[in-house]
PDB file of C-alpha atoms and ligand atoms in Angstrom:
ATOM      1  CA  UNK A  10       5.210   2.244 -30.316  1.00  0.00           C
ATOM      2  CA  UNK A  11       8.018   0.517 -28.371  1.00  0.00           C
ATOM      3  CA  UNK A  12       8.374   3.581 -26.132  1.00  0.00           C
ATOM      4  CA  UNK A  13       4.630   3.610 -25.479  1.00  0.00           C
ATOM      5  CA  UNK A  14       4.601  -0.102 -24.556  1.00  0.00           C
ATOM      6  CA  UNK A  15       7.558   0.460 -22.231  1.00  0.00           C
ATOM      7  CA  UNK A  16       5.768   3.386 -20.636  1.00  0.00           C
ATOM      8  CA  UNK A  17       2.589   1.345 -20.067  1.00  0.00           C
ATOM      9  CA  UNK A  18       4.656  -1.457 -18.478  1.00  0.00           C
ATOM     10  CA  UNK A  19       6.452   1.015 -16.206  1.00  0.00           C
ATOM     11  CA  UNK A  20       3.130   2.595 -15.231  1.00  0.00           C
ATOM     12  CA  UNK A  21       1.759  -0.821 -14.242  1.00  0.00           C
ATOM     13  CA  UNK A  22       4.890  -1.873 -12.375  1.00  0.00           C
ATOM     14  CA  UNK A  23       4.910   1.390 -10.419  1.00  0.00           C
ATOM     15  CA  UNK A  24       1.220   1.287  -9.505  1.00  0.00           C
ATOM     16  CA  UNK A  25       0.545   4.530 -11.340  1.00  0.00           C
ATOM     17  CA  UNK A  26      -3.097   5.403 -10.806  1.00  0.00           C
ATOM     18  CA  UNK A  27      -3.270   9.162 -10.676  1.00  0.00           C
ATOM     19  CA  UNK A  28      -5.798  10.994  -8.561  1.00  0.00           C
ATOM     20  CA  UNK A  29      -8.032  13.059 -10.844  1.00  0.00           C
ATOM     21  CA  UNK A  30     -10.631  14.228  -8.351  1.00  0.00           C
ATOM     22  CA  UNK A  31      -9.624  17.667  -7.034  1.00  0.00           C
ATOM     23  CA  UNK A  32     -12.174  17.525  -4.198  1.00  0.00           C
ATOM     24  CA  UNK A  33     -10.624  14.300  -2.874  1.00  0.00           C
ATOM     25  CA  UNK A  34      -7.138  15.827  -3.262  1.00  0.00           C
ATOM     26  CA  UNK A  35      -8.278  18.825  -1.197  1.00  0.00           C
ATOM     27  CA  UNK A  36      -9.714  16.560   1.504  1.00  0.00           C
ATOM     28  CA  UNK A  37      -6.476  14.566   1.743  1.00  0.00           C
ATOM     29  CA  UNK A  38      -4.366  17.707   2.086  1.00  0.00           C
ATOM     30  CA  UNK A  39      -6.761  19.183   4.658  1.00  0.00           C
ATOM     31  CA  UNK A  40      -6.617  15.933   6.667  1.00  0.00           C
ATOM     32  CA  UNK A  41      -2.816  16.256   6.846  1.00  0.00           C
ATOM     33  CA  UNK A  42      -3.282  19.460   8.948  1.00  0.00           C
ATOM     34  CA  UNK A  43      -0.156  20.994   7.472  1.00  0.00           C
ATOM     35  CA  UNK A  44       0.980  24.261   9.029  1.00  0.00           C
ATOM     36  CA  UNK A  45       2.963  27.073   7.396  1.00  0.00           C
ATOM     37  CA  UNK A  46       6.135  25.966   9.228  1.00  0.00           C
ATOM     38  CA  UNK A  47       5.859  22.291   8.310  1.00  0.00           C
ATOM     39  CA  UNK A  48       8.014  20.111   6.128  1.00  0.00           C
ATOM     40  CA  UNK A  49       5.966  17.655   4.065  1.00  0.00           C
ATOM     41  CA  UNK A  50       7.462  14.520   2.574  1.00  0.00           C
ATOM     42  CA  UNK A  51       5.305  13.197  -0.238  1.00  0.00           C
ATOM     43  CA  UNK A  52       5.718   9.610  -1.386  1.00  0.00           C
ATOM     44  CA  UNK A  53       5.127   9.166  -5.121  1.00  0.00           C
ATOM     45  CA  UNK A  54       3.952  12.652  -6.142  1.00  0.00           C
ATOM     46  CA  UNK A  55       3.282  11.407  -9.679  1.00  0.00           C
ATOM     47  CA  UNK A  56       1.740  14.217 -11.739  1.00  0.00           C
ATOM     48  CA  UNK A  57       1.376  16.407  -8.667  1.00  0.00           C
ATOM     49  CA  UNK A  58      -2.326  16.029  -7.794  1.00  0.00           C
ATOM     50  CA  UNK A  59      -1.439  16.445  -4.100  1.00  0.00           C
ATOM     51  CA  UNK A  60       1.844  18.320  -4.513  1.00  0.00           C
ATOM     52  CA  UNK A  61       0.223  21.547  -5.743  1.00  0.00           C
ATOM     53  CA  UNK A  62      -2.267  21.829  -2.828  1.00  0.00           C
ATOM     54  CA  UNK A  63       0.490  20.799  -0.380  1.00  0.00           C
ATOM     55  CA  UNK A  64       2.783  23.573  -1.631  1.00  0.00           C
ATOM     56  CA  UNK A  65      -0.009  26.042  -0.953  1.00  0.00           C
ATOM     57  CA  UNK A  66       0.037  25.262   2.780  1.00  0.00           C
ATOM     58  CA  UNK A  67       3.499  23.877   3.701  1.00  0.00           C
ATOM     59  CA  UNK A  68       6.817  25.556   4.336  1.00  0.00           C
ATOM     60  CA  UNK A  69       8.543  22.999   2.152  1.00  0.00           C
ATOM     61  CA  UNK A  70       7.663  19.824   0.209  1.00  0.00           C
ATOM     62  CA  UNK A  71      10.051  17.020  -0.691  1.00  0.00           C
ATOM     63  CA  UNK A  72       8.649  14.557  -3.222  1.00  0.00           C
ATOM     64  CA  UNK A  73      10.131  11.082  -3.612  1.00  0.00           C
ATOM     65  CA  UNK A  74       9.330   9.713  -7.063  1.00  0.00           C
ATOM     66  CA  UNK A  75      10.832   6.655  -8.728  1.00  0.00           C
ATOM     67  CA  UNK A  76       9.734   7.432 -12.278  1.00  0.00           C
ATOM     68  CA  UNK A  77      12.257   9.835 -13.900  1.00  0.00           C
ATOM     69  CA  UNK A  78       9.713  10.980 -16.510  1.00  0.00           C
ATOM     70  CA  UNK A  79       7.314  12.096 -13.748  1.00  0.00           C
ATOM     71  CA  UNK A  80      10.154  13.815 -11.872  1.00  0.00           C
ATOM     72  CA  UNK A  81      10.929  15.814 -15.036  1.00  0.00           C
ATOM     73  CA  UNK A  82       7.231  16.670 -15.428  1.00  0.00           C
ATOM     74  CA  UNK A  83       7.011  17.905 -11.819  1.00  0.00           C
ATOM     75  CA  UNK A  84      10.221  19.896 -12.155  1.00  0.00           C
ATOM     76  CA  UNK A  85       8.802  21.505 -15.279  1.00  0.00           C
ATOM     77  CA  UNK A  86       5.512  22.353 -13.590  1.00  0.00           C
ATOM     78  CA  UNK A  87       6.824  23.549 -10.212  1.00  0.00           C
ATOM     79  CA  UNK A  88      10.625  23.349 -10.399  1.00  0.00           C
ATOM     80  CA  UNK A  89      10.963  27.126 -10.278  1.00  0.00           C
ATOM     81  CA  UNK A  90       9.693  27.056  -6.698  1.00  0.00           C
ATOM     82  CA  UNK A  91      12.296  27.128  -3.969  1.00  0.00           C
ATOM     83  CA  UNK A  92       9.996  25.279  -1.597  1.00  0.00           C
ATOM     84  CA  UNK A  93       9.848  22.036  -3.602  1.00  0.00           C
ATOM     85  CA  UNK A  94      12.472  19.416  -4.287  1.00  0.00           C
ATOM     86  CA  UNK A  95      11.887  16.174  -6.090  1.00  0.00           C
ATOM     87  CA  UNK A  96      14.130  13.213  -5.367  1.00  0.00           C
ATOM     88  CA  UNK A  97      14.266  10.636  -8.138  1.00  0.00           C
ATOM     89  CA  UNK A  98      14.661   7.468  -6.112  1.00  0.00           C
ATOM     90  CA  UNK A  99      12.968   4.459  -4.582  1.00  0.00           C
ATOM     91  CA  UNK A 100      11.206   5.462  -1.358  1.00  0.00           C
ATOM     92  CA  UNK A 101      12.272   2.166   0.218  1.00  0.00           C
ATOM     93  CA  UNK A 102      15.904   3.289  -0.001  1.00  0.00           C
ATOM     94  CA  UNK A 103      15.268   6.613   1.726  1.00  0.00           C
ATOM     95  CA  UNK A 104      16.461   7.149   5.279  1.00  0.00           C
ATOM     96  CA  UNK A 105      13.675   9.371   6.661  1.00  0.00           C
ATOM     97  CA  UNK A 106      15.514  10.606   9.776  1.00  0.00           C
ATOM     98  CA  UNK A 107      18.482  11.676   7.607  1.00  0.00           C
ATOM     99  CA  UNK A 108      16.219  13.305   5.029  1.00  0.00           C
ATOM    100  CA  UNK A 109      14.250  15.304   7.615  1.00  0.00           C
ATOM    101  CA  UNK A 110      17.437  16.409   9.354  1.00  0.00           C
ATOM    102  CA  UNK A 111      19.123  17.408   6.078  1.00  0.00           C
ATOM    103  CA  UNK A 112      16.136  19.654   5.348  1.00  0.00           C
ATOM    104  CA  UNK A 113      16.724  21.410   8.684  1.00  0.00           C
ATOM    105  CA  UNK A 114      13.536  20.148  10.398  1.00  0.00           C
ATOM    106  CA  UNK A 115      12.983  18.069  13.523  1.00  0.00           C
ATOM    107  CA  UNK A 116       9.891  16.314  12.171  1.00  0.00           C
ATOM    108  CA  UNK A 117       7.836  16.027   9.003  1.00  0.00           C
ATOM    109  CA  UNK A 118       4.277  15.364   7.913  1.00  0.00           C
ATOM    110  CA  UNK A 119       4.082  12.462   5.489  1.00  0.00           C
ATOM    111  CA  UNK A 120       1.571  12.307   2.655  1.00  0.00           C
ATOM    112  CA  UNK A 121       1.238   9.618   0.046  1.00  0.00           C
ATOM    113  CA  UNK A 122      -1.166   8.042  -2.337  1.00  0.00           C
ATOM    114  CA  UNK A 123       0.868   4.868  -2.054  1.00  0.00           C
ATOM    115  CA  UNK A 124       1.846   2.602  -4.925  1.00  0.00           C
ATOM    116  CA  UNK A 125      -0.019  -0.550  -3.876  1.00  0.00           C
ATOM    117  CA  UNK A 126       2.778  -3.021  -4.596  1.00  0.00           C
ATOM    118  CA  UNK A 127       5.023  -1.510  -1.914  1.00  0.00           C
ATOM    119  CA  UNK A 128       2.388  -0.481   0.650  1.00  0.00           C
ATOM    120  CA  UNK A 129       3.376  -3.086   3.265  1.00  0.00           C
ATOM    121  CA  UNK A 130       7.083  -2.241   3.076  1.00  0.00           C
ATOM    122  CA  UNK A 131       6.403   1.525   3.145  1.00  0.00           C
ATOM    123  CA  UNK A 132       4.138   1.229   6.203  1.00  0.00           C
ATOM    124  CA  UNK A 133       6.854  -0.730   7.997  1.00  0.00           C
ATOM    125  CA  UNK A 134       9.419   1.915   6.997  1.00  0.00           C
ATOM    126  CA  UNK A 135       7.170   4.729   8.247  1.00  0.00           C
ATOM    127  CA  UNK A 136       6.586   3.000  11.590  1.00  0.00           C
ATOM    128  CA  UNK A 137      10.342   2.608  12.019  1.00  0.00           C
ATOM    129  CA  UNK A 138      10.824   6.326  11.276  1.00  0.00           C
ATOM    130  CA  UNK A 139       8.144   7.446  13.771  1.00  0.00           C
ATOM    131  CA  UNK A 140      10.589   9.558  15.788  1.00  0.00           C
ATOM    132  CA  UNK A 141      10.765  12.112  12.946  1.00  0.00           C
ATOM    133  CA  UNK A 142       7.124  12.017  11.858  1.00  0.00           C
ATOM    134  CA  UNK A 143       4.196  13.971  13.271  1.00  0.00           C
ATOM    135  CA  UNK A 144       1.487  12.278  11.251  1.00  0.00           C
ATOM    136  CA  UNK A 145       0.919  10.529   7.945  1.00  0.00           C
ATOM    137  CA  UNK A 146      -2.056  10.731   5.627  1.00  0.00           C
ATOM    138  CA  UNK A 147      -2.005   7.742   3.332  1.00  0.00           C
ATOM    139  CA  UNK A 148      -4.213   6.454   0.558  1.00  0.00           C
ATOM    140  CA  UNK A 149      -4.086   2.681   0.453  1.00  0.00           C
ATOM    141  CA  UNK A 150      -6.130  -0.219  -0.809  1.00  0.00           C
ATOM    142  CA  UNK A 151      -9.423  -0.341   1.145  1.00  0.00           C
ATOM    143  CA  UNK A 152      -8.689  -3.819   2.558  1.00  0.00           C
ATOM    144  CA  UNK A 153      -5.314  -2.643   3.881  1.00  0.00           C
ATOM    145  CA  UNK A 154      -6.950   0.392   5.540  1.00  0.00           C
ATOM    146  CA  UNK A 155      -9.439  -1.963   7.199  1.00  0.00           C
ATOM    147  CA  UNK A 156      -6.619  -4.146   8.518  1.00  0.00           C
ATOM    148  CA  UNK A 157      -4.665  -1.156   9.814  1.00  0.00           C
ATOM    149  CA  UNK A 158      -7.644   0.190  11.766  1.00  0.00           C
ATOM    150  CA  UNK A 159      -9.243  -3.138  12.821  1.00  0.00           C
ATOM    151  CA  UNK A 160     -10.002  -3.795  16.482  1.00  0.00           C
ATOM    152  CA  UNK A 161      -9.946  -7.262  18.094  1.00  0.00           C
ATOM    153  CA  UNK A 162     -12.826  -9.539  17.237  1.00  0.00           C
ATOM    154  CA  UNK A 163     -12.941  -9.457  13.458  1.00  0.00           C
ATOM    155  CA  UNK A 164     -11.263 -11.089  10.491  1.00  0.00           C
ATOM    156  CA  UNK A 165      -9.324  -7.904   9.595  1.00  0.00           C
ATOM    157  CA  UNK A 166      -7.529  -7.757  12.955  1.00  0.00           C
ATOM    158  CA  UNK A 167      -3.989  -9.116  12.794  1.00  0.00           C
ATOM    159  CA  UNK A 168      -0.262  -8.378  12.905  1.00  0.00           C
ATOM    160  CA  UNK A 169      -0.621  -5.228  10.754  1.00  0.00           C
ATOM    161  CA  UNK A 170      -3.377  -3.817  13.016  1.00  0.00           C
ATOM    162  CA  UNK A 171      -1.228  -4.360  16.087  1.00  0.00           C
ATOM    163  CA  UNK A 172       1.977  -2.993  14.490  1.00  0.00           C
ATOM    164  CA  UNK A 173       0.166   0.181  13.416  1.00  0.00           C
ATOM    165  CA  UNK A 174      -1.900   0.694  16.568  1.00  0.00           C
ATOM    166  CA  UNK A 175       1.023   0.155  18.915  1.00  0.00           C
ATOM    167  CA  UNK A 176       2.906   3.072  17.321  1.00  0.00           C
ATOM    168  CA  UNK A 177       0.189   5.382  15.987  1.00  0.00           C
ATOM    169  CA  UNK A 178      -3.405   6.438  16.452  1.00  0.00           C
ATOM    170  CA  UNK A 179      -4.924   5.447  13.105  1.00  0.00           C
ATOM    171  CA  UNK A 180      -8.110   7.051  11.860  1.00  0.00           C
ATOM    172  CA  UNK A 181     -10.016   5.963   8.788  1.00  0.00           C
ATOM    173  CA  UNK A 182     -10.944   9.112   6.844  1.00  0.00           C
ATOM    174  CA  UNK A 183     -12.943   8.283   3.707  1.00  0.00           C
ATOM    175  CA  UNK A 184     -13.202   5.901   0.753  1.00  0.00           C
ATOM    176  CA  UNK A 185     -12.071   6.793  -2.750  1.00  0.00           C
ATOM    177  CA  UNK A 186     -13.886   4.935  -5.536  1.00  0.00           C
ATOM    178  CA  UNK A 187     -11.854   3.665  -8.528  1.00  0.00           C
ATOM    179  CA  UNK A 188     -13.263   6.439 -10.774  1.00  0.00           C
ATOM    180  CA  UNK A 189     -11.314   9.010  -8.764  1.00  0.00           C
ATOM    181  CA  UNK A 190      -8.165   7.689 -10.448  1.00  0.00           C
ATOM    182  CA  UNK A 191      -6.765   7.416 -13.955  1.00  0.00           C
ATOM    183  CA  UNK A 192      -6.194   4.789 -15.173  1.00  0.00           C
ATOM    184  CA  UNK A 193      -9.056   3.288 -13.160  1.00  0.00           C
ATOM    185  CA  UNK A 194      -7.698   0.675 -10.704  1.00  0.00           C
ATOM    186  CA  UNK A 195      -9.438  -2.624 -10.035  1.00  0.00           C
ATOM    187  CA  UNK A 196      -9.539  -1.937  -6.307  1.00  0.00           C
ATOM    188  CA  UNK A 197     -11.217   0.568  -3.983  1.00  0.00           C
ATOM    189  CA  UNK A 198      -9.010   2.860  -1.929  1.00  0.00           C
ATOM    190  CA  UNK A 199      -9.315   4.550   1.449  1.00  0.00           C
ATOM    191  CA  UNK A 200      -7.552   7.511   2.975  1.00  0.00           C
ATOM    192  CA  UNK A 201      -6.420   7.243   6.564  1.00  0.00           C
ATOM    193  CA  UNK A 202      -4.455   9.351   9.009  1.00  0.00           C
ATOM    194  CA  UNK A 203      -1.849   7.962  11.375  1.00  0.00           C
ATOM    195  CA  UNK A 204      -1.015  10.234  14.300  1.00  0.00           C
ATOM    196  CA  UNK A 205       2.305   9.272  15.791  1.00  0.00           C
ATOM    197  CA  UNK A 206       1.800   9.041  19.503  1.00  0.00           C
ATOM    198  CA  UNK A 207       4.573   9.768  21.970  1.00  0.00           C
ATOM    199  CA  UNK A 208       2.905   7.488  24.526  1.00  0.00           C
ATOM    200  CA  UNK A 209       2.048   4.026  23.172  1.00  0.00           C
ATOM    201  CA  UNK A 210      -1.367   2.689  24.243  1.00  0.00           C
ATOM    202  CA  UNK A 211       0.371  -0.342  25.772  1.00  0.00           C
ATOM    203  CA  UNK A 212       3.789  -0.334  27.439  1.00  0.00           C
ATOM    204  CA  UNK A 213       5.600  -3.166  25.726  1.00  0.00           C
ATOM    205  CA  UNK A 214       8.681  -4.395  27.597  1.00  0.00           C
ATOM    206  CA  UNK A 215      10.415  -6.043  24.651  1.00  0.00           C
ATOM    207  CA  UNK A 216       9.043  -5.303  21.164  1.00  0.00           C
ATOM    208  CA  UNK A 217      11.038  -8.139  19.589  1.00  0.00           C
ATOM    209  CA  UNK A 218       9.487 -10.719  21.916  1.00  0.00           C
ATOM    210  CA  UNK A 219       6.058  -9.082  21.653  1.00  0.00           C
ATOM    211  CA  UNK A 220       5.987  -9.359  17.863  1.00  0.00           C
ATOM    212  CA  UNK A 221       7.399 -12.898  17.941  1.00  0.00           C
ATOM    213  CA  UNK A 222       4.431 -13.931  20.096  1.00  0.00           C
ATOM    214  CA  UNK A 223       1.918 -11.976  17.988  1.00  0.00           C
ATOM    215  CA  UNK A 224       3.302 -13.421  14.729  1.00  0.00           C
ATOM    216  CA  UNK A 225       3.343 -16.960  16.123  1.00  0.00           C
ATOM    217  CA  UNK A 226      -0.295 -16.617  17.185  1.00  0.00           C
ATOM    218  CA  UNK A 227      -1.445 -15.199  13.837  1.00  0.00           C
ATOM    219  CA  UNK A 228       0.589 -17.576  11.679  1.00  0.00           C
ATOM    220  CA  UNK A 229      -2.345 -19.960  11.997  1.00  0.00           C
ATOM    221  CA  UNK A 230      -5.150 -17.573  12.807  1.00  0.00           C
ATOM    222  CA  UNK A 231      -7.843 -20.269  12.732  1.00  0.00           C
ATOM    223  CA  UNK A 232      -6.140 -22.198  15.535  1.00  0.00           C
ATOM    224  CA  UNK A 233      -6.548 -21.719  19.284  1.00  0.00           C
ATOM    225  CA  UNK A 234      -3.748 -20.164  21.334  1.00  0.00           C
ATOM    226  CA  UNK A 235      -3.194 -23.443  23.171  1.00  0.00           C
ATOM    227  CA  UNK A 236      -2.074 -24.948  19.858  1.00  0.00           C
ATOM    228  CA  UNK A 237      -0.137 -22.055  18.344  1.00  0.00           C
ATOM    229  CA  UNK A 238       1.685 -20.685  21.406  1.00  0.00           C
ATOM    230  CA  UNK A 239       2.665 -24.032  22.904  1.00  0.00           C
ATOM    231  CA  UNK A 240       5.750 -24.033  20.641  1.00  0.00           C
ATOM    232  CA  UNK A 241       7.050 -21.093  22.721  1.00  0.00           C
ATOM    233  CA  UNK A 242       7.109 -23.235  25.902  1.00  0.00           C
ATOM    234  CA  UNK A 243       8.469 -26.437  24.435  1.00  0.00           C
ATOM    235  CA  UNK A 244       4.981 -27.883  23.936  1.00  0.00           C
ATOM    236  CA  UNK A 245       4.191 -27.896  27.670  1.00  0.00           C
ATOM    237  CA  UNK A 246       0.435 -27.333  27.809  1.00  0.00           C
ATOM    238  CA  UNK A 247       0.384 -26.938  31.609  1.00  0.00           C
ATOM    239  CA  UNK A 248       2.905 -24.068  31.396  1.00  0.00           C
ATOM    240  CA  UNK A 249       0.940 -22.371  28.640  1.00  0.00           C
ATOM    241  CA  UNK A 250      -2.276 -22.775  30.626  1.00  0.00           C
ATOM    242  CA  UNK A 251      -0.606 -21.036  33.613  1.00  0.00           C
ATOM    243  CA  UNK A 252       0.761 -18.208  31.421  1.00  0.00           C
ATOM    244  CA  UNK A 253      -2.657 -17.644  29.833  1.00  0.00           C
ATOM    245  CA  UNK A 254      -4.442 -17.791  33.174  1.00  0.00           C
ATOM    246  CA  UNK A 255      -1.995 -15.210  34.603  1.00  0.00           C
ATOM    247  CA  UNK A 256      -2.742 -12.990  31.607  1.00  0.00           C
ATOM    248  CA  UNK A 257      -6.490 -13.445  32.048  1.00  0.00           C
ATOM    249  CA  UNK A 258      -6.746 -15.054  28.607  1.00  0.00           C
ATOM    250  CA  UNK A 259      -8.666 -18.175  27.676  1.00  0.00           C
ATOM    251  CA  UNK A 260      -6.203 -20.450  25.773  1.00  0.00           C
ATOM    252  CA  UNK A 261      -9.127 -21.794  23.752  1.00  0.00           C
ATOM    253  CA  UNK A 262      -9.489 -18.405  22.047  1.00  0.00           C
ATOM    254  CA  UNK A 263      -8.140 -17.587  18.585  1.00  0.00           C
ATOM    255  CA  UNK A 264      -5.634 -14.736  18.161  1.00  0.00           C
ATOM    256  CA  UNK A 265      -8.193 -12.385  16.603  1.00  0.00           C
ATOM    257  CA  UNK A 266      -9.912 -12.147  20.020  1.00  0.00           C
ATOM    258  CA  UNK A 267      -6.756 -11.055  21.864  1.00  0.00           C
ATOM    259  CA  UNK A 268      -6.069  -7.365  22.525  1.00  0.00           C
ATOM    260  CA  UNK A 269      -2.607  -5.768  22.505  1.00  0.00           C
ATOM    261  CA  UNK A 270      -2.750  -5.529  26.314  1.00  0.00           C
ATOM    262  CA  UNK A 271      -3.473  -9.243  26.572  1.00  0.00           C
ATOM    263  CA  UNK A 272      -0.637 -10.133  24.185  1.00  0.00           C
ATOM    264  CA  UNK A 273       1.704  -8.072  26.368  1.00  0.00           C
ATOM    265  CA  UNK A 274       0.451  -9.881  29.488  1.00  0.00           C
ATOM    266  CA  UNK A 275       1.136 -13.202  27.766  1.00  0.00           C
ATOM    267  CA  UNK A 276       4.687 -11.977  26.947  1.00  0.00           C
ATOM    268  CA  UNK A 277       5.272 -11.055  30.581  1.00  0.00           C
ATOM    269  CA  UNK A 278       4.070 -14.484  31.675  1.00  0.00           C
ATOM    270  CA  UNK A 279       6.415 -16.130  29.173  1.00  0.00           C
ATOM    271  CA  UNK A 280       9.316 -13.960  30.403  1.00  0.00           C
ATOM    272  CA  UNK A 281       8.597 -14.981  34.015  1.00  0.00           C
ATOM    273  CA  UNK A 282       8.515 -18.648  32.946  1.00  0.00           C
ATOM    274  CA  UNK A 283      11.935 -18.276  31.184  1.00  0.00           C
ATOM    275  CA  UNK A 284      13.391 -16.557  34.252  1.00  0.00           C
ATOM    276  CA  UNK A 285      12.172 -19.355  36.566  1.00  0.00           C
ATOM    277  CA  UNK A 286      13.829 -21.926  34.304  1.00  0.00           C
ATOM    278  CA  UNK A 287      17.143 -20.043  34.127  1.00  0.00           C
TER     279      UNK A 287
HETATM  280  N1  LIG B  11       0.437  11.091  -5.833  1.00  0.00           N
HETATM  281  C1  LIG B  11       0.013  10.889  -7.199  1.00  0.00           C
HETATM  282  C2  LIG B  11      -1.482  11.028  -7.274  1.00  0.00           C
HETATM  283  O1  LIG B  11      -2.126  10.949  -6.219  1.00  0.00           O
HETATM  284  O2  LIG B  11      -2.007  11.179  -8.383  1.00  0.00           O
HETATM  285  C3  LIG B  11       0.483   9.546  -7.762  1.00  0.00           C
HETATM  286  C4  LIG B  11       0.021   8.321  -7.002  1.00  0.00           C
HETATM  287  S1  LIG B  11       0.367   6.791  -7.794  1.00  0.00           S
HETATM  288  C5  LIG B  11      -0.782   5.721  -7.004  1.00  0.00           C
HETATM  289  C6  LIG B  11       1.879   6.237  -7.043  1.00  0.00           C
HETATM  290  C7  LIG B  11       3.131   7.013  -7.417  1.00  0.00           C
HETATM  291  O3  LIG B  11       4.261   6.435  -6.747  1.00  0.00           O
HETATM  292  C8  LIG B  11       3.482   6.990  -8.903  1.00  0.00           C
HETATM  293  O4  LIG B  11       3.799   8.267  -9.330  1.00  0.00           O
HETATM  294  C9  LIG B  11       4.685   6.036  -8.993  1.00  0.00           C
HETATM  295  O5  LIG B  11       5.541   6.341 -10.071  1.00  0.00           O
HETATM  296  C10 LIG B  11       5.350   6.275  -7.653  1.00  0.00           C
HETATM  297  N2  LIG B  11       6.143   5.131  -7.168  1.00  0.00           N
HETATM  298  C11 LIG B  11       5.924   3.808  -7.358  1.00  0.00           C
HETATM  299  N3  LIG B  11       6.827   3.067  -6.696  1.00  0.00           N
HETATM  300  C12 LIG B  11       7.637   3.952  -6.060  1.00  0.00           C
HETATM  301  C13 LIG B  11       8.764   3.804  -5.212  1.00  0.00           C
HETATM  302  N4  LIG B  11       9.230   2.594  -4.877  1.00  0.00           N
HETATM  303  N5  LIG B  11       9.375   4.932  -4.758  1.00  0.00           N
HETATM  304  C14 LIG B  11       8.906   6.165  -5.078  1.00  0.00           C
HETATM  305  N6  LIG B  11       7.829   6.363  -5.882  1.00  0.00           N
HETATM  306  C15 LIG B  11       7.200   5.277  -6.361  1.00  0.00           C
END
């Protein structure tokens, strides 16, 4: 009884909702466009709903699973295969470039039906590891998928949209209703593919500055730029008005109306202002 309670708690803590729809599993694996020479890194393989179909198409699969009981289960089911290894660890502690290199590959395809409680951190980790990733097919909470793929002009557009779209070409694939999982989650999920682009859609001069400006603007997303960004120029409204005018942006707009290109133009205007002052 105690063991069962512990197991249920662990399952909840680790966001364990297992995919039980084989058609959806097949669609996810197909969307990953895995070739016979590819290394696949799977985040949270769980009971192996995606691992089996991935092994059928990949050269090699490395699963990263935090739950030791599920690692043992996977080893039992497929451990005899030389093309699968299961690492029992927290994905957030994994160094993807080192892992891919240690497997003897230059790049990997990433697949994961992500545990919802760490989705944000994992997405950040994946974006940082983009140099060793070809593409990622992820299943995430539907709202998160909307934010990742949102274009300017709507309530879903924000820092996450910009972070993802600056480094990848995201494509929403399909929705997965709660009944596709066991136990049934309270939320809807969506699958999406991120293609890691070698050429970013916008050439950002200084990513640190770019994201400082974007974050400052979205910290109070209901406020106009003239109010949120003025802190970056010591409150001088005339300077901000000049920067915005140079960027072709109306300072009365809210951040959700501003494209990545326009944010970059604002950054360049701010850099020119700092240079003039120096
Ligand atoms: N891929 C399986 C499927 O589609 O049925 C399982 C998906 S389930 C939503 C998430 C999986 O991630 C679980 O197996 C869970 O134990 C594992 N997990 C949770 N947190 C993790 C972490 N920090 N690192 C690695 N795996 C984790």
